[in-house]
Short mmCIF file of C-alpha atoms and ligand atoms in Angstrom, two decimals:
data_model
loop_
_atom_site.label_atom_id
_atom_site.label_comp_id
_atom_site.label_asym_id
_atom_site.label_seq_id
_atom_site.Cartn_x
_atom_site.Cartn_y
_atom_site.Cartn_z
CA MET P 1 15.69 11.46 -11.65
CA LYS P 2 17.01 11.12 -8.11
CA LYS P 3 17.33 14.49 -6.48
CA ILE P 4 18.25 15.61 -3.04
CA ILE P 5 14.95 15.91 -1.25
CA GLY P 6 14.14 19.39 0.00
CA SER P 7 15.10 20.50 3.44
CA ALA P 8 11.61 20.33 4.88
CA LEU P 9 11.21 16.69 4.04
CA THR P 10 14.75 15.85 5.09
CA LEU P 11 14.13 17.46 8.44
CA LEU P 12 10.81 15.70 8.77
CA THR P 13 12.44 12.40 7.96
CA ALA P 14 15.31 12.93 10.36
CA THR P 15 12.91 13.87 13.13
CA ALA P 16 10.74 10.90 12.35
CA LEU P 17 13.69 8.54 12.36
CA LEU P 18 14.72 9.81 15.74
CA ALA P 19 11.29 9.95 17.26
CA GLY P 20 9.35 6.95 15.97
CA CYS P 21 6.69 5.95 18.49
CA GLY P 22 7.27 7.09 22.02
CA GLY P 23 10.55 8.69 21.02
CA THR P 24 11.63 12.28 21.46
CA THR P 25 8.11 13.69 21.47
CA ALA P 26 7.20 14.16 25.11
CA PRO P 27 3.83 12.52 25.63
CA THR P 28 1.21 14.20 27.70
CA THR P 29 -0.88 11.95 29.81
CA THR P 30 -4.55 11.74 30.41
CA ALA P 31 -6.72 9.93 32.83
CA ALA P 32 -9.12 7.38 31.40
CA PRO P 33 -12.26 9.01 29.97
CA ALA P 34 -15.33 9.28 32.16
CA ASP P 35 -17.18 6.36 30.64
CA THR P 36 -14.29 3.97 31.18
CA THR P 37 -12.71 5.38 34.29
CA ALA P 38 -12.44 2.03 35.92
CA ALA P 39 -10.22 -0.81 34.93
CA PRO P 40 -12.07 -3.35 32.78
CA ALA P 41 -15.29 -4.25 34.55
CA ALA P 42 -14.94 -7.99 34.23
CA ASP P 43 -11.74 -7.84 36.22
CA ALA P 44 -12.18 -4.68 38.21
CA GLY P 45 -9.55 -4.44 40.88
CA LYS P 46 -7.28 -6.96 39.23
CA THR P 47 -3.96 -5.46 38.26
CA GLU P 48 -2.11 -8.51 37.01
CA SER P 49 -2.13 -9.00 33.27
CA LYS P 50 -2.29 -12.81 33.42
CA SER P 51 -5.98 -13.47 32.98
CA ILE P 52 -6.93 -10.27 31.22
CA ARG P 53 -8.53 -10.98 27.85
CA VAL P 54 -7.92 -8.60 24.97
CA GLY P 55 -10.07 -8.76 21.83
CA VAL P 56 -8.20 -7.59 18.75
CA SER P 57 -10.25 -6.96 15.61
CA MET P 58 -8.39 -6.42 12.34
CA PRO P 59 -10.08 -5.48 9.05
CA THR P 60 -8.70 -8.04 6.62
CA LYS P 61 -6.01 -10.57 5.89
CA ASP P 62 -5.93 -9.45 2.26
CA LEU P 63 -3.53 -6.58 2.85
CA GLN P 64 -0.11 -7.35 4.18
CA ARG P 65 -0.05 -4.60 6.75
CA TRP P 66 -3.01 -5.89 8.77
CA ASN P 67 -1.49 -9.35 8.98
CA GLN P 68 1.61 -7.76 10.43
CA ASP P 69 -0.39 -5.56 12.78
CA GLY P 70 -2.39 -8.56 14.00
CA ALA P 71 0.66 -10.77 14.41
CA ASN P 72 2.62 -8.06 16.23
CA MET P 73 -0.28 -7.27 18.54
CA GLN P 74 -0.81 -10.93 19.37
CA ALA P 75 2.89 -11.55 20.02
CA GLU P 76 3.32 -8.47 22.18
CA LEU P 77 0.13 -8.96 24.15
CA GLU P 78 0.91 -12.63 24.81
CA ALA P 79 4.46 -11.75 25.82
CA ALA P 80 2.94 -9.35 28.36
CA GLY P 81 0.80 -12.19 29.70
CA TYR P 82 -2.58 -11.35 28.19
CA THR P 83 -5.00 -13.79 26.60
CA VAL P 84 -5.62 -12.66 23.02
CA ASP P 85 -8.71 -13.12 20.88
CA LEU P 86 -7.51 -12.02 17.42
CA GLN P 87 -10.02 -11.90 14.56
CA TYR P 88 -9.85 -10.73 10.95
CA ALA P 89 -13.10 -9.59 9.35
CA SER P 90 -12.54 -10.13 5.59
CA ASN P 91 -13.23 -6.42 4.97
CA ASP P 92 -16.89 -7.13 5.75
CA VAL P 93 -18.57 -4.72 8.15
CA GLN P 94 -21.18 -7.24 9.38
CA THR P 95 -18.45 -9.79 10.08
CA GLN P 96 -16.49 -7.26 12.11
CA LEU P 97 -19.63 -6.31 14.01
CA SER P 98 -20.49 -9.88 14.95
CA GLN P 99 -16.88 -10.80 15.70
CA THR P 100 -16.67 -7.85 18.08
CA GLU P 101 -19.94 -8.79 19.76
CA ASN P 102 -18.62 -12.33 20.17
CA MET P 103 -15.43 -11.02 21.74
CA ILE P 104 -17.55 -9.17 24.28
CA SER P 105 -19.73 -12.23 24.99
CA ASP P 106 -16.59 -14.32 25.36
CA GLY P 107 -15.39 -12.04 28.16
CA ALA P 108 -13.11 -9.46 26.55
CA ASP P 109 -11.77 -7.01 29.14
CA VAL P 110 -10.34 -4.57 26.61
CA LEU P 111 -11.05 -4.20 22.88
CA VAL P 112 -8.58 -3.06 20.24
CA ILE P 113 -10.32 -2.39 16.92
CA ALA P 114 -9.03 -1.38 13.50
CA ALA P 115 -12.39 -0.54 11.95
CA ILE P 116 -13.28 -1.46 8.38
CA GLU P 117 -15.73 1.39 8.26
CA GLY P 118 -15.40 3.98 10.98
CA SER P 119 -19.11 4.49 11.56
CA SER P 120 -20.47 0.96 11.39
CA LEU P 121 -19.71 -0.56 14.77
CA GLY P 122 -22.44 1.19 16.75
CA GLU P 123 -24.18 -1.84 18.23
CA ALA P 124 -20.99 -3.56 19.34
CA LEU P 125 -19.72 -0.33 20.85
CA ASP P 126 -22.96 0.22 22.76
CA MET P 127 -22.57 -3.30 24.12
CA ALA P 128 -18.95 -2.59 25.12
CA LYS P 129 -19.95 0.64 26.81
CA SER P 130 -22.78 -0.99 28.75
CA LYS P 131 -20.25 -3.50 30.11
CA ASN P 132 -17.66 -0.79 30.80
CA ILE P 133 -15.15 -2.35 28.41
CA PRO P 134 -12.53 0.14 27.24
CA VAL P 135 -12.14 0.40 23.47
CA ILE P 136 -8.91 1.42 21.75
CA ALA P 137 -9.29 2.50 18.12
CA TYR P 138 -6.29 1.04 16.30
CA ASP P 139 -4.83 2.96 13.35
CA ARG P 140 -8.29 4.06 12.13
CA LEU P 141 -10.55 6.25 14.24
CA ILE P 142 -13.92 4.80 15.18
CA MET P 143 -16.50 7.45 14.35
CA ASN P 144 -19.73 8.71 15.90
CA SER P 145 -19.44 6.96 19.23
CA ASP P 146 -18.62 8.00 22.77
CA ALA P 147 -17.54 4.45 23.58
CA VAL P 148 -14.06 4.99 22.18
CA SER P 149 -11.58 5.43 25.02
CA TYR P 150 -8.32 6.00 23.14
CA TYR P 151 -6.90 6.12 19.65
CA ALA P 152 -3.42 4.98 18.63
CA THR P 153 -2.24 5.61 15.11
CA PHE P 154 0.44 7.13 12.95
CA ASP P 155 0.21 10.82 12.21
CA ASN P 156 -2.09 10.43 9.23
CA TYR P 157 -1.95 14.03 8.08
CA MET P 158 1.85 13.85 8.15
CA VAL P 159 1.74 10.78 5.88
CA GLY P 160 0.00 12.98 3.30
CA THR P 161 2.43 15.88 3.72
CA VAL P 162 5.41 13.56 3.25
CA GLN P 163 3.88 12.35 -0.04
CA GLY P 164 2.95 15.85 -1.23
CA GLN P 165 6.32 17.33 -0.28
CA TYR P 166 8.07 14.53 -2.15
CA ILE P 167 6.26 15.44 -5.39
CA ILE P 168 7.06 19.12 -4.87
CA ASP P 169 10.75 18.34 -4.35
CA GLN P 170 11.09 15.82 -7.16
CA LEU P 171 9.43 18.09 -9.74
CA ASP P 172 11.14 21.14 -8.20
CA LEU P 173 7.79 22.88 -8.31
CA ASN P 174 9.06 25.99 -6.56
CA ASN P 175 11.58 26.68 -9.32
CA ALA P 176 10.72 24.75 -12.47
CA ALA P 177 8.48 26.40 -15.04
CA GLY P 178 6.22 23.41 -15.62
CA PRO P 179 3.46 22.78 -16.22
CA PHE P 180 3.55 19.18 -15.01
CA ASN P 181 0.83 16.58 -15.38
CA ILE P 182 -0.41 14.72 -12.34
CA GLU P 183 -3.16 12.27 -11.38
CA ILE P 184 -4.49 11.48 -7.92
CA THR P 185 -5.66 8.27 -6.25
CA ALA P 186 -6.94 8.37 -2.67
CA GLY P 187 -8.25 5.78 -0.21
CA ASP P 188 -11.50 4.38 1.10
CA PRO P 189 -14.16 6.99 1.93
CA GLY P 190 -15.32 4.81 4.86
CA ASP P 191 -11.85 5.04 6.45
CA ASN P 192 -11.36 8.26 8.39
CA ASN P 193 -7.61 8.09 7.66
CA ALA P 194 -8.16 8.45 3.93
CA GLY P 195 -9.26 12.08 4.25
CA TYR P 196 -6.23 12.93 6.38
CA PHE P 197 -3.82 11.42 3.85
CA TYR P 198 -5.54 13.23 0.98
CA ASN P 199 -5.72 16.56 2.82
CA GLY P 200 -2.11 16.38 4.00
CA ALA P 201 -0.90 15.97 0.42
CA MET P 202 -3.41 18.30 -1.20
CA ASP P 203 -2.83 21.14 1.25
CA LEU P 204 0.69 21.24 -0.23
CA LEU P 205 -0.15 20.45 -3.86
CA LYS P 206 -3.35 22.46 -4.30
CA PRO P 207 -1.61 25.85 -4.65
CA PHE P 208 0.36 24.44 -7.60
CA ILE P 209 -2.82 23.03 -9.13
CA ASP P 210 -4.56 26.38 -8.66
CA SER P 211 -1.69 28.26 -10.28
CA GLY P 212 -1.65 25.85 -13.23
CA LYS P 213 1.87 24.55 -12.59
CA LEU P 214 0.37 21.16 -11.82
CA LYS P 215 -2.30 20.02 -14.23
CA VAL P 216 -4.65 17.17 -13.35
CA VAL P 217 -5.30 16.11 -16.93
CA SER P 218 -8.29 13.89 -16.10
CA GLY P 219 -9.88 16.78 -14.20
CA GLN P 220 -10.50 14.41 -11.25
CA VAL P 221 -9.29 16.26 -8.16
CA GLU P 222 -11.95 16.15 -5.45
CA PHE P 223 -11.69 13.41 -2.85
CA GLU P 224 -15.00 11.85 -3.94
CA GLN P 225 -13.70 11.59 -7.51
CA VAL P 226 -10.36 10.02 -6.66
CA ALA P 227 -11.33 7.79 -3.70
CA THR P 228 -10.88 4.00 -3.84
CA PRO P 229 -13.55 1.97 -1.99
CA SER P 230 -11.96 -0.68 0.25
CA TRP P 231 -8.51 0.52 -0.85
CA ALA P 232 -8.77 -2.20 -3.51
CA THR P 233 -5.88 -2.60 -5.94
CA GLU P 234 -8.24 -3.77 -8.70
CA THR P 235 -10.45 -0.70 -8.32
CA ALA P 236 -7.46 1.65 -8.39
CA GLN P 237 -6.14 -0.22 -11.42
CA SER P 238 -9.32 -0.02 -13.48
CA ARG P 239 -9.75 3.68 -12.71
CA ALA P 240 -6.11 4.27 -13.70
CA GLU P 241 -6.62 2.30 -16.94
CA ASN P 242 -9.59 4.50 -17.82
CA ILE P 243 -7.66 7.67 -17.06
CA LEU P 244 -4.67 6.53 -19.12
CA SER P 245 -6.71 5.50 -22.14
CA SER P 246 -8.85 8.65 -22.09
CA ASN P 247 -6.09 11.19 -21.42
CA TYR P 248 -2.64 9.83 -22.14
CA ALA P 249 -3.03 7.45 -25.10
CA ASP P 250 -2.09 10.31 -27.46
CA GLY P 251 1.41 10.50 -25.97
CA THR P 252 0.66 13.11 -23.30
CA ASN P 253 3.34 12.84 -20.63
CA LEU P 254 2.44 11.96 -17.06
CA ASP P 255 4.82 13.39 -14.45
CA ALA P 256 3.41 12.22 -11.14
CA TRP P 257 0.67 10.09 -9.64
CA LEU P 258 -0.17 10.80 -6.02
CA CYS P 259 -1.30 7.53 -4.45
CA SER P 260 -2.33 7.48 -0.82
CA ASN P 261 -1.03 4.00 -0.08
CA ASP P 262 0.72 0.96 -1.50
CA SER P 263 -2.35 -1.10 -2.41
CA THR P 264 -3.67 1.72 -4.61
CA ALA P 265 -0.17 2.50 -5.94
CA MET P 266 0.09 -1.12 -7.02
CA GLY P 267 -3.10 -0.74 -9.08
CA VAL P 268 -1.67 2.37 -10.74
CA GLU P 269 1.65 0.62 -11.39
CA ASN P 270 -0.13 -2.34 -12.99
CA ALA P 271 -2.17 0.00 -15.17
CA LEU P 272 0.93 1.93 -16.27
CA ALA P 273 2.77 -1.27 -17.18
CA ALA P 274 0.05 -2.22 -19.66
CA ASN P 275 -1.18 1.17 -20.86
CA TYR P 276 1.56 3.79 -20.83
CA THR P 277 4.84 4.10 -22.66
CA GLY P 278 5.92 7.68 -21.87
CA LYS P 279 8.42 8.85 -19.28
CA TYR P 280 7.73 6.95 -16.06
CA PRO P 281 5.96 9.15 -13.48
CA ILE P 282 6.77 9.75 -9.84
CA ILE P 283 4.49 7.49 -7.78
CA THR P 284 3.92 7.80 -4.05
CA GLY P 285 2.76 5.13 -1.64
CA GLN P 286 2.46 4.17 2.00
CA ASP P 287 3.15 1.05 4.12
CA CYS P 288 6.29 -0.39 2.51
CA ASP P 289 4.43 -3.55 1.56
CA ILE P 290 6.80 -6.21 0.25
CA GLU P 291 5.62 -6.10 -3.37
CA ASN P 292 5.73 -2.28 -3.38
CA THR P 293 9.19 -2.24 -1.83
CA LYS P 294 10.30 -4.56 -4.63
CA ASN P 295 8.79 -2.08 -7.09
CA MET P 296 10.67 0.76 -5.37
CA ILE P 297 13.92 -1.12 -5.78
CA ALA P 298 13.02 -1.76 -9.44
CA GLY P 299 12.18 1.92 -10.04
CA LYS P 300 8.45 1.35 -10.54
CA GLN P 301 7.41 3.19 -7.37
CA SER P 302 9.30 6.27 -6.19
CA MET P 303 8.67 6.24 -2.47
CA SER P 304 6.57 4.87 0.33
CA VAL P 305 5.88 5.87 3.90
CA PHE P 306 7.09 3.39 6.47
CA LYS P 307 4.78 2.88 9.41
CA ASP P 308 6.56 0.42 11.66
CA THR P 309 3.68 -1.70 12.88
CA ARG P 310 5.90 -3.09 15.65
CA LYS P 311 6.02 0.36 17.19
CA LEU P 312 2.28 0.90 16.94
CA ALA P 313 1.68 -2.51 18.50
CA SER P 314 4.06 -1.70 21.37
CA GLN P 315 2.30 1.58 22.00
CA VAL P 316 -1.09 -0.10 22.08
CA VAL P 317 0.10 -2.84 24.42
CA LYS P 318 1.42 -0.09 26.68
CA MET P 319 -2.00 1.58 26.54
CA VAL P 320 -3.73 -1.69 27.42
CA THR P 321 -1.44 -2.17 30.40
CA GLN P 322 -1.93 1.39 31.60
CA ILE P 323 -5.70 0.99 31.33
CA VAL P 324 -5.68 -2.34 33.11
CA ASN P 325 -3.47 -1.00 35.89
CA LYS P 326 -5.60 2.13 36.19
CA GLU P 327 -2.61 4.28 35.38
CA THR P 328 -2.74 7.45 33.35
CA VAL P 329 -2.50 6.58 29.68
CA ASP P 330 0.21 8.13 27.50
CA VAL P 331 -1.25 10.27 24.74
CA ASN P 332 0.35 13.04 22.71
CA ASP P 333 -2.67 14.55 20.96
CA THR P 334 -5.88 15.62 22.64
CA SER P 335 -7.30 17.91 19.97
CA THR P 336 -7.06 16.49 16.46
CA TYR P 337 -9.25 13.43 16.38
CA ASN P 338 -12.88 14.33 16.92
CA ASN P 339 -15.06 11.41 15.90
CA GLY P 340 -18.25 13.43 15.55
CA VAL P 341 -19.22 12.91 19.18
CA ILE P 342 -16.05 13.21 21.26
CA THR P 343 -12.44 14.19 20.78
CA VAL P 344 -10.56 10.97 21.40
CA PRO P 345 -7.27 11.17 23.33
CA SER P 346 -4.70 9.88 20.87
CA TYR P 347 -1.16 8.68 20.58
CA LEU P 348 0.32 9.52 17.18
CA CYS P 349 3.43 7.68 16.04
CA GLU P 350 5.56 9.36 13.42
CA PRO P 351 5.64 7.94 9.90
CA VAL P 352 8.99 7.74 8.12
CA PHE P 353 9.85 8.54 4.52
CA ALA P 354 11.15 5.52 2.57
CA ASP P 355 12.66 5.09 -0.88
CA ALA P 356 15.17 2.94 -2.73
CA ASN P 357 18.03 4.73 -0.96
CA ASN P 358 17.07 4.12 2.64
CA TYR P 359 14.94 0.95 2.54
CA LYS P 360 17.86 -1.25 3.65
CA GLU P 361 18.43 0.70 6.82
CA LEU P 362 14.72 1.06 7.56
CA LEU P 363 13.42 -2.34 6.62
CA ILE P 364 16.27 -4.84 6.61
CA ASP P 365 18.69 -3.56 9.25
CA SER P 366 15.75 -3.06 11.63
CA GLY P 367 14.66 -6.68 11.09
CA TYR P 368 11.29 -5.76 9.58
CA TYR P 369 12.00 -7.82 6.46
CA THR P 370 14.78 -10.18 5.49
CA GLU P 371 16.76 -9.47 2.36
CA ASP P 372 15.30 -12.65 0.83
CA GLN P 373 11.73 -11.36 1.23
CA LEU P 374 12.56 -8.44 -1.03
CA LYS P 375 14.08 -10.55 -3.85
C1 BGC L 1 -4.01 2.58 6.91
C2 BGC L 1 -3.00 2.42 5.82
C3 BGC L 1 -3.45 1.33 4.85
C4 BGC L 1 -4.91 1.51 4.44
C5 BGC L 1 -5.41 0.33 3.66
C6 BGC L 1 -5.37 2.80 6.34
O1 BGC L 1 -6.31 2.98 7.34
O2 BGC L 1 -3.64 3.63 7.78
O3 BGC L 1 -1.74 2.11 6.36
O4 BGC L 1 -2.67 1.36 3.70
O5 BGC L 1 -5.71 1.67 5.56
O6 BGC L 1 -5.43 -0.82 4.42
#
């Protein structure tokens, strides 16, 4: 089943490998937005990092990636001399809201927030704005607020195009007669990233669906139909079980399952293991979570998208330092991420294609995982 991946993806991958975060892409710079022009109010005028307090709010400890993001942020911020208030919110919006308010009451000078639900932090953000505390949206854009100073993330649309292009290349959709059967699983509707992942992939796959070369047997194509609240593995699994028993139990072959990330791919993989005996489909993912990487090595997941959380953390720590020192802040995108109120100056890191052929170089040689973790 292994094929040489098409030139577009190869080029994308090569570029991504070279560029990473803060690599070959020349960043533009921007001054701090009007509402946070000053350095953090609580320490205005202070340029040393020593006593600056950074509140870091992560969505949940349940998914591996956020544990890594939190740990990397804490380590890097502390190494730079900051005091860190790191909180995980158990995927509960109210918890994240009150944790963020507590960070502000406890004297946070800068906030870094990976929102559970992009639009649900209004009160805490109003509080931050009234105290002139800069807010960096981490990985996920915070919506409908002018209190967001900067956004640092991976290129979310590109994550989707890498997944979509992979399916096109593996099924050789430009040349093969088809038709091929496909199913789709997307992410959490409350997470602004989920739409970017879905659109990136679907912008490439939709023409093949429209022409009939790709057939979504379940008929579930629209984002609302394929979304997975909270990105939960169990939810993705039970939807996949229903789809398999309703559409594939008669021996219909499934060629590909587009999954927006690893937690949803895991649900699909679990469902396939118990409910499907045909030719194993191509399955996409994102994050290179340990269990999914093991599945890639075992041939149960075809690819993932590696988002090196160390690089995102470094970029955000750089942003914090630039804000604190009243320097211009490195951004490389000032037009894509409108949150409904403002277009947030952003730094996009490049995601990297990963599969069973390159995981060693990407994940082990780079020190992201040890070989033992993947056994
Ligand atoms: C992140 C993904 C992650 C997903 C579920 C998204 O916002 O960008 O990397 O898989 O959330 O946690």
